[in-house]
CSV table of C-alpha atoms in Angstrom, one decimal:
chain,number,residue,atom,x,y,z
A,300,UNK,CA,-75.1,-29.4,79.8
A,301,UNK,CA,-73.6,-29.3,76.4
A,302,UNK,CA,-74.8,-31.3,73.6
A,303,UNK,CA,-71.7,-33.4,73.8
A,304,UNK,CA,-72.3,-34.2,77.4
A,305,UNK,CA,-76.0,-35.5,76.9
A,306,UNK,CA,-74.8,-37.7,74.1
A,307,UNK,CA,-76.5,-35.8,71.1
A,308,UNK,CA,-73.3,-35.4,69.3
A,309,UNK,CA,-71.9,-38.9,69.7
A,310,UNK,CA,-68.3,-39.3,68.3
A,311,UNK,CA,-67.6,-35.5,68.7
A,312,UNK,CA,-64.5,-34.6,70.8
A,313,UNK,CA,-66.6,-33.4,73.9
A,314,UNK,CA,-68.5,-36.7,73.9
A,315,UNK,CA,-65.2,-38.7,73.5
A,316,UNK,CA,-63.6,-36.9,76.2
A,317,UNK,CA,-66.5,-37.6,78.6
A,318,UNK,CA,-66.5,-41.3,77.6
A,319,UNK,CA,-62.7,-41.5,78.1
A,320,UNK,CA,-63.0,-39.9,81.5
A,321,UNK,CA,-65.8,-42.1,82.6
A,322,UNK,CA,-64.0,-45.3,81.2
A,323,UNK,CA,-60.9,-44.2,83.2
A,324,UNK,CA,-63.0,-43.6,86.5
A,325,UNK,CA,-64.8,-46.8,86.3
A,326,UNK,CA,-61.3,-48.8,85.5
A,327,UNK,CA,-59.7,-47.0,88.3
A,328,UNK,CA,-62.5,-47.6,90.8
A,329,UNK,CA,-62.7,-51.4,90.0
A,330,UNK,CA,-59.0,-51.6,90.9
A,331,UNK,CA,-59.3,-49.6,94.2
A,332,UNK,CA,-62.4,-51.5,95.1
A,333,UNK,CA,-60.7,-54.8,94.3
A,334,UNK,CA,-57.7,-53.9,96.2
A,335,UNK,CA,-59.2,-52.6,99.5
A,336,UNK,CA,-62.8,-53.3,99.5
A,337,UNK,CA,-65.8,-51.0,99.4
A,338,UNK,CA,-65.5,-49.7,102.9
A,339,UNK,CA,-62.0,-48.8,102.7
A,340,UNK,CA,-62.0,-47.3,99.2
A,341,UNK,CA,-62.1,-43.4,99.0
A,342,UNK,CA,-63.1,-41.2,96.0
A,343,UNK,CA,-59.8,-39.3,96.8
A,344,UNK,CA,-57.8,-42.5,96.0
A,345,UNK,CA,-60.0,-43.3,92.9
A,346,UNK,CA,-59.7,-39.8,91.5
A,347,UNK,CA,-55.9,-39.9,91.8
A,348,UNK,CA,-55.9,-43.5,90.3
A,349,UNK,CA,-58.0,-42.2,87.4
A,350,UNK,CA,-56.1,-38.9,86.9
A,351,UNK,CA,-59.2,-36.8,87.4
A,352,UNK,CA,-60.5,-34.6,90.2
A,353,UNK,CA,-63.0,-35.7,92.9
A,354,UNK,CA,-65.6,-33.4,91.6
A,355,UNK,CA,-65.2,-34.9,88.0
A,356,UNK,CA,-66.3,-38.3,89.8
A,357,UNK,CA,-69.4,-36.6,91.3
A,358,UNK,CA,-70.2,-35.1,88.0
A,359,UNK,CA,-70.1,-38.4,86.2
A,360,UNK,CA,-71.2,-41.0,88.7
A,361,UNK,CA,-72.2,-39.4,91.8
A,362,UNK,CA,-71.6,-40.7,95.4
A,363,UNK,CA,-69.2,-43.7,96.1
A,364,UNK,CA,-72.1,-46.0,96.4
A,365,UNK,CA,-73.5,-45.0,93.0
A,366,UNK,CA,-70.0,-45.3,91.6
A,367,UNK,CA,-69.8,-48.8,93.1
A,368,UNK,CA,-73.0,-49.9,91.8
A,369,UNK,CA,-72.2,-48.5,88.4
A,370,UNK,CA,-68.8,-50.0,88.3
A,371,UNK,CA,-70.1,-53.4,89.1
A,372,UNK,CA,-72.9,-53.6,86.7
A,373,UNK,CA,-71.1,-51.8,83.9
A,374,UNK,CA,-68.1,-54.1,84.1
A,375,UNK,CA,-70.3,-57.3,84.2
A,376,UNK,CA,-72.1,-56.0,81.2
A,377,UNK,CA,-68.9,-55.5,79.2
A,378,UNK,CA,-67.5,-58.7,80.4
A,379,UNK,CA,-70.7,-60.4,79.2
A,380,UNK,CA,-70.5,-58.8,75.7
A,381,UNK,CA,-67.1,-60.6,75.3
A,382,UNK,CA,-68.6,-63.8,76.7
A,383,UNK,CA,-71.5,-63.7,74.3
A,384,UNK,CA,-68.9,-63.6,71.4
A,385,UNK,CA,-67.8,-67.0,72.6
A,386,UNK,CA,-70.9,-68.5,71.3
A,387,UNK,CA,-69.5,-68.1,67.7
A,388,UNK,CA,-67.4,-71.2,68.7
A,389,UNK,CA,-70.6,-73.2,69.3
A,390,UNK,CA,-70.4,-76.4,67.5
A,391,UNK,CA,-72.8,-76.3,64.3
A,392,UNK,CA,-71.8,-79.7,63.1
A,393,UNK,CA,-73.0,-82.6,65.4
A,394,UNK,CA,-70.1,-84.6,64.2
A,395,UNK,CA,-67.7,-82.1,65.8
A,396,UNK,CA,-69.7,-81.8,69.0
A,397,UNK,CA,-67.0,-82.9,71.6
A,398,UNK,CA,-64.2,-80.8,70.0
A,399,UNK,CA,-66.7,-78.1,69.4
A,400,UNK,CA,-67.6,-77.8,73.0
A,401,UNK,CA,-64.1,-78.1,74.3
A,402,UNK,CA,-63.3,-75.0,72.1
A,403,UNK,CA,-66.3,-73.3,73.5
A,404,UNK,CA,-65.4,-74.1,77.0
A,405,UNK,CA,-61.7,-72.9,76.7
A,406,UNK,CA,-63.0,-69.6,75.3
A,407,UNK,CA,-65.5,-69.3,78.1
A,408,UNK,CA,-62.9,-70.2,80.7
A,409,UNK,CA,-60.7,-67.4,79.3
A,410,UNK,CA,-63.5,-64.9,79.6
A,411,UNK,CA,-64.5,-65.9,83.3
A,412,UNK,CA,-60.9,-66.0,84.5
A,413,UNK,CA,-60.3,-62.4,83.1
A,414,UNK,CA,-58.7,-60.1,85.6
A,415,UNK,CA,-61.8,-57.8,85.7
A,416,UNK,CA,-64.3,-60.6,85.7
A,417,UNK,CA,-62.6,-62.2,88.7
A,418,UNK,CA,-62.4,-58.8,90.6
A,419,UNK,CA,-66.1,-58.2,90.1
A,420,UNK,CA,-66.9,-61.7,91.3
A,421,UNK,CA,-64.7,-61.3,94.4
A,422,UNK,CA,-66.3,-57.9,95.2
A,423,UNK,CA,-69.9,-59.3,94.7
A,424,UNK,CA,-69.4,-61.9,97.3
A,425,UNK,CA,-67.6,-59.8,99.7
A,426,UNK,CA,-70.3,-57.0,99.6
A,427,UNK,CA,-73.4,-59.3,99.4
A,428,UNK,CA,-74.4,-58.2,102.9
A,429,UNK,CA,-74.0,-54.6,102.2
A,430,UNK,CA,-75.7,-54.7,98.7
A,431,UNK,CA,-78.0,-57.6,98.8
A,432,UNK,CA,-79.6,-56.4,95.7
A,433,UNK,CA,-76.5,-56.0,93.6
A,434,UNK,CA,-76.0,-59.5,93.1
A,435,UNK,CA,-79.2,-60.1,91.2
A,436,UNK,CA,-78.4,-56.6,89.2
A,437,UNK,CA,-75.0,-58.0,88.3
A,438,UNK,CA,-76.3,-61.4,87.3
A,439,UNK,CA,-79.0,-59.8,85.2
A,440,UNK,CA,-76.3,-57.5,83.3
A,441,UNK,CA,-73.9,-60.4,82.8
A,442,UNK,CA,-74.1,-64.3,83.4
A,443,UNK,CA,-77.9,-64.8,83.0
A,444,UNK,CA,-77.8,-63.4,79.7
A,445,UNK,CA,-74.9,-65.9,78.5
A,446,UNK,CA,-76.7,-69.0,80.2
A,447,UNK,CA,-79.9,-68.0,78.4
A,448,UNK,CA,-78.1,-67.8,75.0
A,449,UNK,CA,-76.2,-71.2,75.5
A,450,UNK,CA,-79.6,-72.6,76.6
A,451,UNK,CA,-81.0,-71.7,73.2
A,452,UNK,CA,-78.2,-73.3,71.4
A,453,UNK,CA,-78.3,-76.5,73.5
A,454,UNK,CA,-81.9,-76.6,72.8
A,455,UNK,CA,-81.6,-76.4,69.1
A,456,UNK,CA,-79.3,-79.4,69.1
A,457,UNK,CA,-81.5,-81.4,71.5
A,458,UNK,CA,-84.5,-80.7,69.0
A,459,UNK,CA,-82.5,-82.0,66.1
A,460,UNK,CA,-81.8,-85.0,68.1
A,461,UNK,CA,-78.1,-84.6,68.9
A,462,UNK,CA,-78.5,-84.0,72.6
A,463,UNK,CA,-80.9,-85.2,75.4
A,464,UNK,CA,-81.8,-82.0,77.0
A,465,UNK,CA,-85.2,-81.6,79.0
A,466,UNK,CA,-84.3,-78.4,80.6
A,467,UNK,CA,-82.1,-76.3,78.4
A,468,UNK,CA,-81.2,-73.5,81.0
A,469,UNK,CA,-80.4,-76.2,83.7
A,470,UNK,CA,-78.1,-77.9,81.1
A,471,UNK,CA,-76.5,-74.8,80.3
A,472,UNK,CA,-75.9,-74.0,84.0
A,473,UNK,CA,-74.4,-77.4,84.6
A,474,UNK,CA,-72.2,-77.2,81.3
A,475,UNK,CA,-70.8,-73.9,82.9
A,476,UNK,CA,-70.3,-75.5,86.2
A,477,UNK,CA,-68.6,-78.7,84.8
A,478,UNK,CA,-66.0,-76.7,82.7
A,479,UNK,CA,-65.3,-73.6,85.2
A,480,UNK,CA,-66.5,-74.1,88.9
A,481,UNK,CA,-63.3,-76.0,90.0
A,482,UNK,CA,-61.1,-73.1,88.8
A,483,UNK,CA,-61.9,-70.4,91.2
A,484,UNK,CA,-60.7,-72.6,94.2
A,485,UNK,CA,-57.7,-73.5,92.2
A,486,UNK,CA,-56.8,-69.8,91.6
A,487,UNK,CA,-57.8,-68.6,95.1
A,488,UNK,CA,-60.6,-66.7,93.4
A,489,UNK,CA,-58.4,-65.3,90.7
A,490,UNK,CA,-55.4,-64.1,92.9
A,491,UNK,CA,-52.9,-66.7,91.7
A,492,UNK,CA,-52.2,-68.0,88.1
A,493,UNK,CA,-53.7,-71.1,86.7
A,494,UNK,CA,-51.6,-73.8,85.2
A,495,UNK,CA,-52.9,-74.3,81.6
A,496,UNK,CA,-52.4,-78.1,82.0
A,497,UNK,CA,-54.9,-78.0,84.9
A,498,UNK,CA,-57.2,-75.7,82.9
A,499,UNK,CA,-57.2,-78.2,80.0
A,500,UNK,CA,-57.9,-81.2,82.5
A,501,UNK,CA,-60.9,-79.5,83.9
A,502,UNK,CA,-62.3,-78.5,80.5
A,503,UNK,CA,-61.8,-82.0,78.9
A,504,UNK,CA,-63.3,-83.8,82.0
A,505,UNK,CA,-66.1,-81.3,82.3
A,506,UNK,CA,-67.1,-81.8,78.5
A,507,UNK,CA,-66.9,-85.5,78.9
A,508,UNK,CA,-69.3,-85.6,81.7
A,509,UNK,CA,-71.6,-83.2,80.1
A,510,UNK,CA,-71.7,-85.4,77.1
A,511,UNK,CA,-72.0,-88.6,79.1
A,512,UNK,CA,-75.0,-87.1,80.8
A,513,UNK,CA,-76.7,-85.2,77.7
A,514,UNK,CA,-75.3,-86.9,74.5
A,515,UNK,CA,-77.0,-89.4,72.3
A,516,UNK,CA,-74.0,-91.1,71.3
A,517,UNK,CA,-71.1,-92.9,73.1
A,518,UNK,CA,-68.2,-90.6,73.8
A,519,UNK,CA,-64.6,-91.5,74.5
A,520,UNK,CA,-62.7,-89.3,77.1
A,521,UNK,CA,-60.8,-86.5,75.8
A,522,UNK,CA,-56.9,-86.3,76.0
A,523,UNK,CA,-57.1,-84.2,79.3
A,524,UNK,CA,-59.3,-86.8,81.0
A,525,UNK,CA,-57.4,-89.6,79.8
A,526,UNK,CA,-54.2,-88.2,81.2
A,527,UNK,CA,-55.8,-87.7,84.5
A,528,UNK,CA,-57.1,-91.2,84.6
A,529,UNK,CA,-53.9,-92.6,83.4
A,530,UNK,CA,-52.0,-90.8,86.2
A,531,UNK,CA,-54.7,-92.0,88.9
A,532,UNK,CA,-55.8,-88.4,89.2
A,533,UNK,CA,-59.5,-88.2,88.6
A,534,UNK,CA,-60.1,-84.9,90.3
A,535,UNK,CA,-59.8,-82.7,87.2
């Protein structure tokens, strides 16, 4: 193996070429797995989709099972890196807690409803029986890290007296559920587009419910929630 292949000359042309090929393989494999499922996917089709030879896939990532496991954990980790960036929107000013949490929720939903994130989620559930250990591995390389990071920020607000939170991790999970968990059903697990108006209603109602449960000050319903209540529709 050359120095470029084992990463000793990171940034060199050989190293960049290998990284580009690996990225192409991963992205092509995710598309094929998402379209036909693990059992029906073939390395021949994935190689053609990636524009590489079948031996190249073996050289980079090995068998179909190893490729699938790598695709799932690597894509989850990349998606999680983008999701962690969302926390830069976490409200630092307690007087802007509601609009700050709504902004955070919108950005979080954008990440969770990303095409690749949705594909990984569908595959994770579809192949849970075949790969029971993969669920925990994907969670560890993705969502669990965000939940822990969000919990830390909620704990800081609670310690400063701006929230009433006894279990920050549970509160973080509940925040995510309130602003997101309706959406997979509305989008048929990411297979049809979401109406931005419906997303805004879910986000606004979710933040409203979260602050009613964990806030220290009375909070008025946001515009999305108010619109839903005004129309008689309180389903979010």
